[in-house]
XYZ file of C-alpha atoms in Angstrom:
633
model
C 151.871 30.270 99.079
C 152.389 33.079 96.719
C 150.499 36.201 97.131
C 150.420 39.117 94.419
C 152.152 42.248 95.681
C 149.454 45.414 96.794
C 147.752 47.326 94.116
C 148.324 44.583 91.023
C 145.556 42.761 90.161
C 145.227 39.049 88.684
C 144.542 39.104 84.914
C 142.927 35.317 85.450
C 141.864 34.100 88.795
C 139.758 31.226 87.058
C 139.783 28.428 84.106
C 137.932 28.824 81.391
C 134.451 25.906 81.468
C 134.830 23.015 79.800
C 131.915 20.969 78.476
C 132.363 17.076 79.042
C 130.166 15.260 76.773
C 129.991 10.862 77.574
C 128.339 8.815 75.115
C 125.015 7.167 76.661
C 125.877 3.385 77.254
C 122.766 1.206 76.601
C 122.033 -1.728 78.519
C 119.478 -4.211 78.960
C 117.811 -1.657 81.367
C 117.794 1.503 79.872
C 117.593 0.188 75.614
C 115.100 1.335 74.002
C 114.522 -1.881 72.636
C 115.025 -5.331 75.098
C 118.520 -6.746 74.656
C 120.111 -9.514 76.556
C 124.227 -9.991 76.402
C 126.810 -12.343 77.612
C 130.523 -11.283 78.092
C 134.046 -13.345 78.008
C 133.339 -14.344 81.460
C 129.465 -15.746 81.592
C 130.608 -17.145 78.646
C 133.736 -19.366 79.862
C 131.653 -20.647 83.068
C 128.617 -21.548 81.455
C 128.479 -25.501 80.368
C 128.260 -24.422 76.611
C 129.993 -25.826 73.559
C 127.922 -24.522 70.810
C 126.379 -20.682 70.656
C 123.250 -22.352 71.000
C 123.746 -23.855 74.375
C 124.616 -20.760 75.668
C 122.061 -18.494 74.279
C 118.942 -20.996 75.573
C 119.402 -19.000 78.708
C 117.812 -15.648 77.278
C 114.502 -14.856 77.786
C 112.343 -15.636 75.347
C 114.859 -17.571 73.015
C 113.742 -21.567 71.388
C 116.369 -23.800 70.916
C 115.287 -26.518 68.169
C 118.137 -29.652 69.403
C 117.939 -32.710 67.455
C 120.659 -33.664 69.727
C 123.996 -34.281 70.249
C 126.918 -32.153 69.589
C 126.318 -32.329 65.844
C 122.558 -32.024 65.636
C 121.181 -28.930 63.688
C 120.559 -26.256 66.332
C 118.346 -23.147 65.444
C 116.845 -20.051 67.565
C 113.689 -18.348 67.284
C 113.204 -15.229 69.240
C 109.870 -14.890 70.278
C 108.373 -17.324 68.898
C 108.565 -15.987 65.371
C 110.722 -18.872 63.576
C 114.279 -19.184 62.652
C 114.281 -17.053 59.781
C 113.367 -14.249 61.198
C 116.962 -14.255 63.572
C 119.692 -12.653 61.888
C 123.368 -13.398 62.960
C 126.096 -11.129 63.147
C 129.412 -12.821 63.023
C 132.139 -9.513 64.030
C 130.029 -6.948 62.503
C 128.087 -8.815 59.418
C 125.540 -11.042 58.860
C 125.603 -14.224 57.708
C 123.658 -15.098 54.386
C 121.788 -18.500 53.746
C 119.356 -17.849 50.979
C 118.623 -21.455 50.379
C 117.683 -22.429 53.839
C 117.363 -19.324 55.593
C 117.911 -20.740 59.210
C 121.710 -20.340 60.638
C 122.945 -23.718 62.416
C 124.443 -22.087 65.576
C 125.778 -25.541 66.258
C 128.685 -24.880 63.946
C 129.906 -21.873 65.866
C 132.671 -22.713 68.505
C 132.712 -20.754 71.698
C 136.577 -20.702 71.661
C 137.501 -17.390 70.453
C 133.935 -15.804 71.580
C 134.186 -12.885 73.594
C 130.547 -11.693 73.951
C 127.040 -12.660 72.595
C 124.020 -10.259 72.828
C 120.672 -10.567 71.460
C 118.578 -7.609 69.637
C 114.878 -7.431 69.391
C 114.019 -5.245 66.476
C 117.292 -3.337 65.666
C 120.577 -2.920 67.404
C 121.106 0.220 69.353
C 123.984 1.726 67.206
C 122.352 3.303 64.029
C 126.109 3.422 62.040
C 125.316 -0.191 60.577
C 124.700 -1.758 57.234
C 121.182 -1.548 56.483
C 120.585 -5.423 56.278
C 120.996 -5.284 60.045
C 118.104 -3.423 60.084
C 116.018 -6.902 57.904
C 115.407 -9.114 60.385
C 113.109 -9.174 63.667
C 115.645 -10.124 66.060
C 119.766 -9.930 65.731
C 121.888 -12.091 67.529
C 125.706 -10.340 67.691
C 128.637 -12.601 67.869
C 131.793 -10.952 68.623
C 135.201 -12.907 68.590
C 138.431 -12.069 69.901
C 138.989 -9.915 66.392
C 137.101 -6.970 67.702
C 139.188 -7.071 71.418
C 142.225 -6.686 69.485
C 146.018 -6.293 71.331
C 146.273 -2.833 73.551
C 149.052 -3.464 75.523
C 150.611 -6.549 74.961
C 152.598 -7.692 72.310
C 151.182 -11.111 72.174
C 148.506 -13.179 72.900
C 147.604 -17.006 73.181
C 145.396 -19.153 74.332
C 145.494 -22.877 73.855
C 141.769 -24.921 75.199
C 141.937 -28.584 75.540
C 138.476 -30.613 75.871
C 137.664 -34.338 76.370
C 134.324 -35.354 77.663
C 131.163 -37.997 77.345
C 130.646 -40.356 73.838
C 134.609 -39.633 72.186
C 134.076 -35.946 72.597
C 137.281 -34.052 71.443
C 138.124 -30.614 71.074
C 141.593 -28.910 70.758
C 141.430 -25.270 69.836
C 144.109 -22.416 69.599
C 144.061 -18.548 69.220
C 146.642 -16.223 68.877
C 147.176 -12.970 68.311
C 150.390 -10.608 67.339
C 151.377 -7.247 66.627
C 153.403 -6.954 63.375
C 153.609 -3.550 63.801
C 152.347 -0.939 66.066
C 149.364 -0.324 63.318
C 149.483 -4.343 61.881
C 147.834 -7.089 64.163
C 147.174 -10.355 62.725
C 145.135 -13.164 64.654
C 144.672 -16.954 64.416
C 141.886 -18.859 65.443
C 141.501 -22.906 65.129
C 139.077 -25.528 66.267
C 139.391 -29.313 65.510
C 136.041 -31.432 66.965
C 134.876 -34.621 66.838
C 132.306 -36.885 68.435
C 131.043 -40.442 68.042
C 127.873 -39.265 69.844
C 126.725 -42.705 70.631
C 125.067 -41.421 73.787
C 122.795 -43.418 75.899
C 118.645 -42.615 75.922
C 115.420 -44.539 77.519
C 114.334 -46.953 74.903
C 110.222 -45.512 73.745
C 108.824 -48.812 73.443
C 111.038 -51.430 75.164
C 110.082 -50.675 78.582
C 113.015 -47.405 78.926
C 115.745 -49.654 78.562
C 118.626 -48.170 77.918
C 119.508 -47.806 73.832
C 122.159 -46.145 72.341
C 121.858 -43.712 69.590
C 123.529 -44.733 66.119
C 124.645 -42.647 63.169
C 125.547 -39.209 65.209
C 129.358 -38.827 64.819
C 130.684 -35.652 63.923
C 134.094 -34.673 62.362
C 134.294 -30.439 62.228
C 137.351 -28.104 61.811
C 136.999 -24.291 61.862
C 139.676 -21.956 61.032
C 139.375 -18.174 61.119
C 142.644 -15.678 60.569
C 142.303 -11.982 60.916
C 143.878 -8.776 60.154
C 143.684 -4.930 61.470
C 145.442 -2.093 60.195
C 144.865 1.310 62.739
C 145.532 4.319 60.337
C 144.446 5.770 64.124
C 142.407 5.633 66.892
C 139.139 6.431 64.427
C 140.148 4.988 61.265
C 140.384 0.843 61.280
C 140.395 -1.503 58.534
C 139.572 -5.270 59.618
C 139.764 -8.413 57.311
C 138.461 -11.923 57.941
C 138.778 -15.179 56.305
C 136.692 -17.995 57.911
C 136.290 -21.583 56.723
C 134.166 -24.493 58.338
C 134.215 -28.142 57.527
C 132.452 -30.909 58.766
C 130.837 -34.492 58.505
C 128.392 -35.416 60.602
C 125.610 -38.253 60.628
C 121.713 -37.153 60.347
C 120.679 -39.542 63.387
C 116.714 -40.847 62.544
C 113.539 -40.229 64.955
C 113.083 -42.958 67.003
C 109.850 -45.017 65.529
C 108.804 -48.524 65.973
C 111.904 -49.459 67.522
C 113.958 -47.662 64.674
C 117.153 -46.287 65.974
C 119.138 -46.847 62.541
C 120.103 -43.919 60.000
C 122.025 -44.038 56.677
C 122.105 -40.052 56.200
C 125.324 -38.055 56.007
C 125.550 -34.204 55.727
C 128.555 -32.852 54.618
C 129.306 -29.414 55.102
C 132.230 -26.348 53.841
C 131.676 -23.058 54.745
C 133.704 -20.320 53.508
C 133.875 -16.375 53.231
C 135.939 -13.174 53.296
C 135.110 -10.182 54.578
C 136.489 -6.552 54.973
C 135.196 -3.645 57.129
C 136.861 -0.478 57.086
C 135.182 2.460 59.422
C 136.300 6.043 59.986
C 135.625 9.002 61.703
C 135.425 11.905 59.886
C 135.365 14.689 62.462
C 133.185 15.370 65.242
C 130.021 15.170 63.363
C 130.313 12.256 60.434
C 131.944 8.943 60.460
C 131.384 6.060 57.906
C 131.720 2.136 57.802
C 131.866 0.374 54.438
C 131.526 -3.574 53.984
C 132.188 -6.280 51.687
C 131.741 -10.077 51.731
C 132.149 -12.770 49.621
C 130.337 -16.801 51.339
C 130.881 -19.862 49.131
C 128.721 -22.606 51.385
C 128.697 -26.174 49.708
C 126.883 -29.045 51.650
C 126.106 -32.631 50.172
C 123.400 -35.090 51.552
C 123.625 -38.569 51.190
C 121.467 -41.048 52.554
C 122.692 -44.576 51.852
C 119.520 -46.155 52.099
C 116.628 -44.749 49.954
C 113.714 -46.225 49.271
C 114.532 -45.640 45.502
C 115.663 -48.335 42.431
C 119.308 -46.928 43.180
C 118.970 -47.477 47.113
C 120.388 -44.500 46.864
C 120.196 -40.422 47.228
C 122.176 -37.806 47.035
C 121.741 -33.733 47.118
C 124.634 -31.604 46.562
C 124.283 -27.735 46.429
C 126.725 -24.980 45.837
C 125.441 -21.385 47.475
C 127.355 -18.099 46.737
C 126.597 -14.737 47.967
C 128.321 -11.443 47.137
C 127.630 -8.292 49.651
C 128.772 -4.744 49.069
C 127.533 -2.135 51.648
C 128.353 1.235 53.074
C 126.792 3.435 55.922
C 127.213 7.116 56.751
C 126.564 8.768 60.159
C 126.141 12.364 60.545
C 125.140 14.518 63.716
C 122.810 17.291 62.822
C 122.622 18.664 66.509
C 124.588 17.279 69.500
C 121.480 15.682 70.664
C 120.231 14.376 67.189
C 122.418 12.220 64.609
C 120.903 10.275 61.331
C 122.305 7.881 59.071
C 121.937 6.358 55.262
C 122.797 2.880 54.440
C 122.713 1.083 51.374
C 123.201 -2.583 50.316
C 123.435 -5.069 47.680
C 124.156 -8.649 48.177
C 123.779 -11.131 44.917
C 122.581 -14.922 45.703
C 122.871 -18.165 43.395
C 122.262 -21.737 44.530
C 123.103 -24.545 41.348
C 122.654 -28.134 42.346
C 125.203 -30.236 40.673
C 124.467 -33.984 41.680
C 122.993 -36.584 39.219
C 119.049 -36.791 40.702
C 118.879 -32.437 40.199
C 116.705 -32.895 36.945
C 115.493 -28.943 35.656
C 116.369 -27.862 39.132
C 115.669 -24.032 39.232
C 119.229 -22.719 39.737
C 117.776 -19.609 40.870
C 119.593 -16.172 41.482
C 118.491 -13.323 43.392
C 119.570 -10.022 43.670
C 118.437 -7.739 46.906
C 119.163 -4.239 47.153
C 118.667 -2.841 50.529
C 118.280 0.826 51.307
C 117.973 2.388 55.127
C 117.255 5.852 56.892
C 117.751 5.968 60.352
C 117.228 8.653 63.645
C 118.599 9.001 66.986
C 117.674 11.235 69.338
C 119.405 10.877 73.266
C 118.649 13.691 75.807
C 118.659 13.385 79.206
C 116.381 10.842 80.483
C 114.664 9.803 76.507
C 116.136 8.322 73.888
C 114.533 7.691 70.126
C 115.530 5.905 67.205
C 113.458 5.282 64.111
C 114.283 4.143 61.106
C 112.734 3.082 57.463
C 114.091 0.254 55.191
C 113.362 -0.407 51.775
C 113.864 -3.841 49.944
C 114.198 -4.665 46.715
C 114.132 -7.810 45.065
C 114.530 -9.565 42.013
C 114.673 -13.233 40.850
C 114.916 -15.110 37.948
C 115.770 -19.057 37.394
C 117.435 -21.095 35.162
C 114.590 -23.384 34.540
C 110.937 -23.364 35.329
C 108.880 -20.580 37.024
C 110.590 -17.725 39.183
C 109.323 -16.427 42.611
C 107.743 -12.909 42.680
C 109.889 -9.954 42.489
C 109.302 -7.599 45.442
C 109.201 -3.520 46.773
C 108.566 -3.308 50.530
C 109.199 -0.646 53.045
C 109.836 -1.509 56.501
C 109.329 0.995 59.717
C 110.103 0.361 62.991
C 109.803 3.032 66.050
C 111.806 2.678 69.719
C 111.798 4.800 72.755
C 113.089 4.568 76.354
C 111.997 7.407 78.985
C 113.438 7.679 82.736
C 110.383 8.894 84.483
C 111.652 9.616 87.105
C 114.975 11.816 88.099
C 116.588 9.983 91.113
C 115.323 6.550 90.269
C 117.017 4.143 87.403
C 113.824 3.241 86.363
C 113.111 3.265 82.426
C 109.916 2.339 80.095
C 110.272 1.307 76.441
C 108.363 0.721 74.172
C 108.882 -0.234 70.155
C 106.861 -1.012 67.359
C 108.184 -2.660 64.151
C 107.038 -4.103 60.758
C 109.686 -6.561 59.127
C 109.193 -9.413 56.459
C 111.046 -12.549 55.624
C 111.469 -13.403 51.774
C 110.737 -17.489 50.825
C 114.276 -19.179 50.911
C 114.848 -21.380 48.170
C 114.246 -24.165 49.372
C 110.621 -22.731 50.296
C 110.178 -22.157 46.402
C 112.160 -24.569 44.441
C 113.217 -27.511 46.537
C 112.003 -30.444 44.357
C 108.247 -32.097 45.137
C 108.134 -29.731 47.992
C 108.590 -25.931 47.161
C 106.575 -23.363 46.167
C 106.720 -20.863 43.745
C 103.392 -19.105 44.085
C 104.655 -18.565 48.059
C 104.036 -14.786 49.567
C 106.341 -13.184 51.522
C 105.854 -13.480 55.755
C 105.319 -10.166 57.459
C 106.040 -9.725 61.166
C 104.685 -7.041 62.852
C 106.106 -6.297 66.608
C 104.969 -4.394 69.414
C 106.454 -4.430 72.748
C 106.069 -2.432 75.917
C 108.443 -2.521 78.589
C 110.155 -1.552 82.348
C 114.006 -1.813 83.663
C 114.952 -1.303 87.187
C 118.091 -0.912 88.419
C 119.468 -0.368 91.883
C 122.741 -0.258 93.994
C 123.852 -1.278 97.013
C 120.339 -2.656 98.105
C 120.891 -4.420 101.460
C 122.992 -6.999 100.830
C 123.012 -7.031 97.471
C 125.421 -4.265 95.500
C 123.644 -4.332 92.626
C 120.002 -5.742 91.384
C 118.637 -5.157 87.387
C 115.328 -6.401 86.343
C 113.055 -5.903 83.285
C 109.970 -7.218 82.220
C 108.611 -6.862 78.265
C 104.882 -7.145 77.305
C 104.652 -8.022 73.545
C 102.403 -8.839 70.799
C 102.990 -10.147 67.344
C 101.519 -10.785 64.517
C 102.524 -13.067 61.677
C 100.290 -12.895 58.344
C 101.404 -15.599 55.444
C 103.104 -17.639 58.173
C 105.122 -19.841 55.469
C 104.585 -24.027 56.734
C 105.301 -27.276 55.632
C 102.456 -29.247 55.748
C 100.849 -32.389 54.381
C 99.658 -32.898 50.719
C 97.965 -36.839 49.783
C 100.144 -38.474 52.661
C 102.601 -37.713 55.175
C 105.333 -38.301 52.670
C 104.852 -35.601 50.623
C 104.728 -32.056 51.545
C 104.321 -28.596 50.390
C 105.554 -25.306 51.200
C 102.115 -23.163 51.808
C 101.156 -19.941 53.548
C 98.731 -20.488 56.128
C 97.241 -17.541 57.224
C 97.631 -15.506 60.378
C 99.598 -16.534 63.535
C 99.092 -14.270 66.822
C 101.712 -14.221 69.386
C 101.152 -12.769 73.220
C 104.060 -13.034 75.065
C 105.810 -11.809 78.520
C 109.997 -11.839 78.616
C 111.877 -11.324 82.119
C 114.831 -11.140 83.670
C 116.797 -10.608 86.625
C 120.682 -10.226 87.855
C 121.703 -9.930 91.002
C 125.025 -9.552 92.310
C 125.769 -9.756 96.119
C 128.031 -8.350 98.157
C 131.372 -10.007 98.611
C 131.319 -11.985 102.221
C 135.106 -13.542 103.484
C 136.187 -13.570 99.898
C 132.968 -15.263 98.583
C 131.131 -13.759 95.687
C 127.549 -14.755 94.212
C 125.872 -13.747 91.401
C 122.543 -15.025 89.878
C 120.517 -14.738 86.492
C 116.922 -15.835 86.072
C 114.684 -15.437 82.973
C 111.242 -16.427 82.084
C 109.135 -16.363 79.283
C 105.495 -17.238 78.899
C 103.427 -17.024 75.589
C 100.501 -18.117 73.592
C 101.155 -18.442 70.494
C 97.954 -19.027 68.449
C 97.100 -20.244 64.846
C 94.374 -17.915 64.020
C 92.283 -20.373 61.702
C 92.198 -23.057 63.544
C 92.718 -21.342 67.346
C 95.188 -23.384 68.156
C 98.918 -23.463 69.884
C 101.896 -22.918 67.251
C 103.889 -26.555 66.847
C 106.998 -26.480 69.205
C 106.113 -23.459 71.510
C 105.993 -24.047 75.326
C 103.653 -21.810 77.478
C 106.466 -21.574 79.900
C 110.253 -21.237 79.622
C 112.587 -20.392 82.400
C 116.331 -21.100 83.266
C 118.212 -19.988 86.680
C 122.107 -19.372 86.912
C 124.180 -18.904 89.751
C 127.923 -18.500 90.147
C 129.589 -18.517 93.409
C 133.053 -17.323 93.632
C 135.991 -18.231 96.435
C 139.299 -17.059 95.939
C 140.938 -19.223 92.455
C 137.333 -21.405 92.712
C 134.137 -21.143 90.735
C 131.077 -22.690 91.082
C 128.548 -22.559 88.112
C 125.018 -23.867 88.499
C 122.309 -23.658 85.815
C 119.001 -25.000 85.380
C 116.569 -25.190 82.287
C 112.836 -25.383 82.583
C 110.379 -26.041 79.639
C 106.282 -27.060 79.883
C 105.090 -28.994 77.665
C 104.236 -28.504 74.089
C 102.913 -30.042 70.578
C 104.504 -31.279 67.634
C 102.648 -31.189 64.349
C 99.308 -32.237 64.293
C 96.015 -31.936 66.271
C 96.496 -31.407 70.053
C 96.170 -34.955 71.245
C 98.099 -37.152 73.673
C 99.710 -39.267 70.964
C 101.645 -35.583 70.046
C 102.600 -34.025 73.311
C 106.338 -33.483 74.029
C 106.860 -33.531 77.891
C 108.026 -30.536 79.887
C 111.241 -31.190 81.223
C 113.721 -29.525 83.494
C 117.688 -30.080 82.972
C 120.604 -29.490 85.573
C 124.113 -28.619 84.977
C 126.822 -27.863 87.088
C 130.917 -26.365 86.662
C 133.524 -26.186 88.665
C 136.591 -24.501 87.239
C 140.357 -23.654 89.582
C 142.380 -20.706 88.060
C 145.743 -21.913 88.895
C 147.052 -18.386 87.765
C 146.285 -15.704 85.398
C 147.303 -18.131 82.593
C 146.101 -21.428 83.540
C 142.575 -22.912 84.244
C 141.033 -26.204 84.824
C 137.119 -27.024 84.356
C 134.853 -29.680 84.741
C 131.190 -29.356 83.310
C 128.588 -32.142 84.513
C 125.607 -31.369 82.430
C 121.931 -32.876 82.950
C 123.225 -34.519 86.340
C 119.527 -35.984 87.406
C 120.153 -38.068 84.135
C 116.347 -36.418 82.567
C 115.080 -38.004 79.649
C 113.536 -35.126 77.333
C 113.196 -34.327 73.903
C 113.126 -30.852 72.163
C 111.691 -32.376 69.077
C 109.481 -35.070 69.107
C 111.157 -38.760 68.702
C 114.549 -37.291 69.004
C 115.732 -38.364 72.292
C 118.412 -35.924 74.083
C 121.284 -37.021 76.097
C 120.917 -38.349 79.519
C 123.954 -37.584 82.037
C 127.465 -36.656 80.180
């Protein structure tokens, strides 16, 4: 050891501080506002094909299944319809003025690395300001955003084959060009006959097969990322989607035929580049451009032709850009603004004066967040702006709204990882066009649906609890309310309908969940994820339940673990619940409780075999009334 020779002293005996600052990580126990998330892993052992089969397991999420593997699939988060989700696809949402209500049935799980669900606003304030539009978000991140770090190359090829001519070969890839280039690949090829087996309704549950519910899709997706460095990162995505699939009939006085075809392409490009500035400012700007076409046929019309067809061409154009500045370590705010153009023509023979309209929606947003210690606040404030015209007839309203919405999570208490949130937000949802100009049903004079949220909630987290290493619950109170709900409903028969606003809609809800993950025993690991949901969702005028919303929702998963084996059980509960129309036997839908199980072998790092069994007690349900669901596959 060396000593310093009598009478000299040591200039510096010590180092000088240094200040460590980490970046607060939220998660579904500490967010200010409830979040739910799936990673790579969940993902690949669940018995999913679509994002909507694996998302039914969050709390508080409806999955409307018309069934099969091509059947429409929609979400609404907490009860407050399909419109009201937004979808990120790697960063930006994806438009669908004329409907409004994303099929998640078209998104493969192939290349999807992690799914998490929003309510109100995502946590990260550096984002276009139409993320801020909707009530709920639901983030879909591919392998794009996980690109290369240290290997060269990467490739993945997936081979499926299961019940009623299911077939699925996908492959991914990704390369490094150079050590700033990567370039990725990403195909799917499906296709179904879905001629799946259900219990007959009126001959006595014999067993019927369903007719008309093939599906042909392909989905292609290439990427691009150039690092200028570790802050600065440009990504570009092309995506296309094409598909045909039959529109299988409700099953009505022994009915089981269907003449309807949908056919769908859906394309768009879209850049992101985001940069960090310095320490305190960092930007992200965006641009998108969707083409969707889709053409309905049905074969069979009860017209002079015999004969109808609907063909529509939807573009959308999107230009944003967000800035992020940090006005005090603790404190940052950022400004986002957006404008995205919409046009929908119809271009078949039957579209006589069809409205063509266009609309043009110009989005600004001012956001807060404030992290210290055991609180955390964000705010923000959105502003819409909207204006339409049409090409023939009357125009919806043009529009000037703000939006606020208000989150905060506190740790009360220092040694515990306990935390209580609690949000409040006021959003709206603009008519699609089909809910003003679709012909003999839309409606012009229609007024936009406001949402307004509240939500209180707890997270709990603790470690190494007996013999479990780590347990997370939460449980969120919330109530919303829905004024100018926008329904179809009725006009002189139950053949024609109108687009209408019918009043007020009050929704009083509980969301919870629970992971636990035990220790590991002789190589064998468990894990397990429960959720539940009850609510009452109430028609104001007429005090009854919403169409389509069960009291009480629930699923269970559990994964067991030994050496190169895993074991994946899930279940799905649902009570019953109403379809349209008074609350009378003749319109209940039956709860119902589904079973699936997985077993997968990893062979090696590289190779992996997996068997799903879904709905093994063979249940006979239905998610929406007369359309029977599959039975053991």
């Amino acid at each position: 050891m060396y000593a310093p020779k009598a009478g000299i002293a040591q200039v510096h005996d010590t180092l000088e501080a240094v200040r460590i600052i980490a970046v607060k990580e939220n998660t579904p126990v500490n967010s200010p506002t409830p979040f739910q998330q799936l990673n790579a892993v969940q993902i690949a052992l669940q018995n999913s094909i679509s994002i909507a089969d694996a998302v039914k397991q969050f709390a508080g999420v409806q999955v409307k299944d018309y069934g099969g593997v091509g059947g429409l699939k929609t979400v609404s988060i907490r009860s407050l319809g399909a419109n009201h989700t937004g979808v990120l696809y790697d960063g930006l949402l994806i438009g669908d003025a004329q409907g409004g209500q994303i099929d998640l049935g078209k998104f493969s799980l192939d290349n999807v690395t992690q799914i998490q669900l929003y309510n109100a606003n995502p946590t990260d304030i550096l984002m276009p300001a139409k993320a801020f539009a909707a009530a709920s978000i639901l983030s879909i991140k591919t392998l794009a955003t996980a690109f290369l770090k240290e290997e060269n190359q990467f490739i993945k090829i997936k081979l499926q084959q299961g019940s009623f001519g299911y077939f699925s070969p996908s492959l991914s890839l990704q390369t490094k060009v150079t050590s700033k280039l990567q370039v990725g690949f990403s195909t799917t090829y499906q296709t179904c006959k879905g001629d799946y087996t259900f219990a007959s309704y009126e001959n006595n549950a014999l067993k019927e097969q369903r007719t008309n519910a093939a599906i042909k899709a392909n989905r292609i997706e290439i990427d691009a990322a150039y690092f200028v460095n570790d802050s600065n990162k440009i990504h570009f995505k092309i995506y296309n989607y094409t598909s045909k699939r039959g529109l299988p009939g409700s099953i009505i006085f022994y009915n089981n035929t269907s003449n309807q075809t949908l056919y769908d392409n859906n394309f768009f490009a879209q850049a992101s580049w985001q940069n960090k500035l310095n320490k305190r400012s960092e930007y992200l700007v965006n641009s998108k451009l969707s083409i969707d076409k889709n053409e309905y046929v049905d074969a069979a019309y009860p017209n002079a032709s015999k004969y109808l067809e609907n063909k529509f061409v939807q573009k959308e154009v999107y230009f944003s850009a967000a800035y992020k500045y940090k006005i005090l370590p603790l404190l940052s705010t950022s400004f986002s603004s957006d404008f995205y153009h919409n046009q929908l023509n119809r271009t078949d023979t039957f579209a006589t004066n069809y409205a063509n309209p266009i609309r043009n929606t110009f989005l600004t947003n001012i956001a807060f967040q404030f992290v210290k210690n055991n609180i955390e606040i964000n705010g923000n404030l959105l502003y819409t702006g909207i204006d339409e015209k049409v090409q023939n007839g009357k125009a919806g309203q043009n529009l000037q709204v703000f939006s606020p919405s208000l989150s905060t999570s506190i740790k009360p208490f220092k040694n515990k990882a306990t935390y209580v949130r609690v949000f409040y937000k006021n959003i709206f949802r603009n008519p699609t066009f089909n809910d003003l100009y679709y012909t003999n049903i839309g409606n012009v004079n229609l007024l936009p649906e406001y949402a307004q949220q509240f939500n209180v909630g707890i997270g709990f987290q603790k470690r190494n609890f007996s013999i479990v290493d780590e347990i997370t619950f939460t449980i969120d109170a919330y109530n919303n309310k829905v004024t100018n709900k926008i329904l179809a409903i009725p006009r002189q028969n139950l053949f024609q309908w109108s687009m209408q606003n019918v009043g007020v809609v009050q929704i009083k809800a509980v969301d919870a969940t629970a992971h636990m993950q035990f220790e590991t025993f002789k190589e064998v690991g468990i894990s397990c994820n429960l959720s539940y949901t009850f609510q009452q969702v109430i028609n104001v005028e007429t005090n009854t339940q919403l169409p389509y919303t069960p009291a009480h929702t629930g699923s269970v998963n559990i994964l067991v673990a030994y050496k190169k084996l895993n074991f994946n059980y899930s279940t799905f509960l649902s009570s019953y619940k109403y379809r349209e129309g008074a609350a009378i036997p003749e319109n209940v839908i039956l709860g119902f409780a589904t079973h699936d199980v997985a077993i997968a072998y990893n062979f090696n790092k590289q190779c992996s075999i997996k068997i799903d069994a879904n709905n093994i007690a063979a249940t006979q349900y239905e998610i929406i009334k007369f359309y029977p669901m599959p039975l053991s596959n």
